[in-house]
């Protein structure tokens, strides 16, 4: 969610809300998270959700790896 934009040194700065902690932060990039900790936390959530949907994936992967 973009709150407002401003020019800074030829770059468009945006104030957006972090997708994990909901804090506002400034960025000139298309970042979604305010910090490395928030990015890691979001990645953990996505990974857990994926693992729940694909419980047998690692077993099958390792079985194929060992057979080589």
Short mmCIF file of C-alpha atoms in Angstrom, two decimals:
data_model
loop_
_atom_site.label_atom_id
_atom_site.label_comp_id
_atom_site.label_asym_id
_atom_site.label_seq_id
_atom_site.Cartn_x
_atom_site.Cartn_y
_atom_site.Cartn_z
CA UNK A 1 0.00 0.00 0.00
CA UNK A 2 1.53 3.29 -1.09
CA UNK A 3 0.96 6.17 1.28
CA UNK A 4 2.77 8.93 -0.60
CA UNK A 5 5.64 9.48 -3.02
CA UNK A 6 8.39 12.08 -3.06
CA UNK A 7 11.42 12.77 -5.24
CA UNK A 8 14.87 12.38 -3.68
CA UNK A 9 17.94 12.77 -5.85
CA UNK A 10 16.04 11.84 -8.99
CA UNK A 11 14.60 8.68 -7.40
CA UNK A 12 10.99 8.32 -6.46
CA UNK A 13 10.74 7.51 -2.75
CA UNK A 14 7.67 5.74 -1.40
CA UNK A 15 6.40 5.25 2.11
CA UNK A 16 4.82 1.83 2.32
CA UNK A 17 3.60 -0.56 5.00
CA UNK A 18 5.62 -3.67 5.84
CA UNK A 19 3.71 -6.85 4.96
CA UNK A 20 4.85 -8.61 8.15
CA UNK A 21 4.82 -6.07 10.99
CA UNK A 22 2.67 -3.35 9.34
CA UNK A 23 5.18 -0.56 10.17
CA UNK A 24 5.67 2.28 7.67
CA UNK A 25 9.07 2.61 6.00
CA UNK A 26 10.73 4.58 3.17
CA UNK A 27 12.00 2.86 0.05
CA UNK A 28 13.07 3.70 -3.49
CA UNK A 29 12.83 0.04 -4.48
CA UNK A 30 9.93 -2.37 -4.69
CA UNK A 31 10.57 -3.78 -1.23
CA UNK A 32 7.79 -5.43 0.75
CA UNK A 33 9.45 -5.69 4.15
CA UNK A 34 11.02 -3.08 6.42
CA UNK A 35 13.89 -5.26 7.65
CA UNK A 36 15.77 -8.50 7.12
CA UNK A 37 13.99 -9.99 10.17
CA UNK A 38 10.55 -9.29 8.67
CA UNK A 39 11.63 -10.77 5.33
CA UNK A 40 12.88 -13.93 7.06
CA UNK A 41 9.69 -14.23 9.12
CA UNK A 42 7.54 -13.95 5.99
CA UNK A 43 9.69 -16.53 4.22
CA UNK A 44 9.24 -18.95 7.15
CA UNK A 45 5.45 -18.58 6.88
CA UNK A 46 5.49 -19.26 3.15
CA UNK A 47 7.78 -22.25 3.62
CA UNK A 48 5.59 -23.75 6.38
CA UNK A 49 2.49 -23.34 4.21
CA UNK A 50 4.25 -25.04 1.28
CA UNK A 51 5.49 -27.90 3.46
CA UNK A 52 1.96 -28.47 4.76
CA UNK A 53 0.67 -28.79 1.20
CA UNK A 54 3.62 -31.00 0.07
CA UNK A 55 4.47 -33.29 3.01
CA UNK A 56 6.06 -36.07 0.93
CA UNK A 57 8.25 -33.88 -1.28
CA UNK A 58 11.51 -34.15 0.70
CA UNK A 59 11.11 -37.90 1.27
CA UNK A 60 10.70 -38.48 -2.46
CA UNK A 61 13.51 -36.07 -3.35
CA UNK A 62 15.98 -37.72 -0.97
CA UNK A 63 14.94 -41.20 -2.11
CA UNK A 64 15.78 -40.23 -5.70
CA UNK A 65 19.03 -38.58 -4.60
CA UNK A 66 20.22 -41.67 -2.71
CA UNK A 67 19.43 -43.97 -5.63
CA UNK A 68 21.78 -42.11 -7.98
#
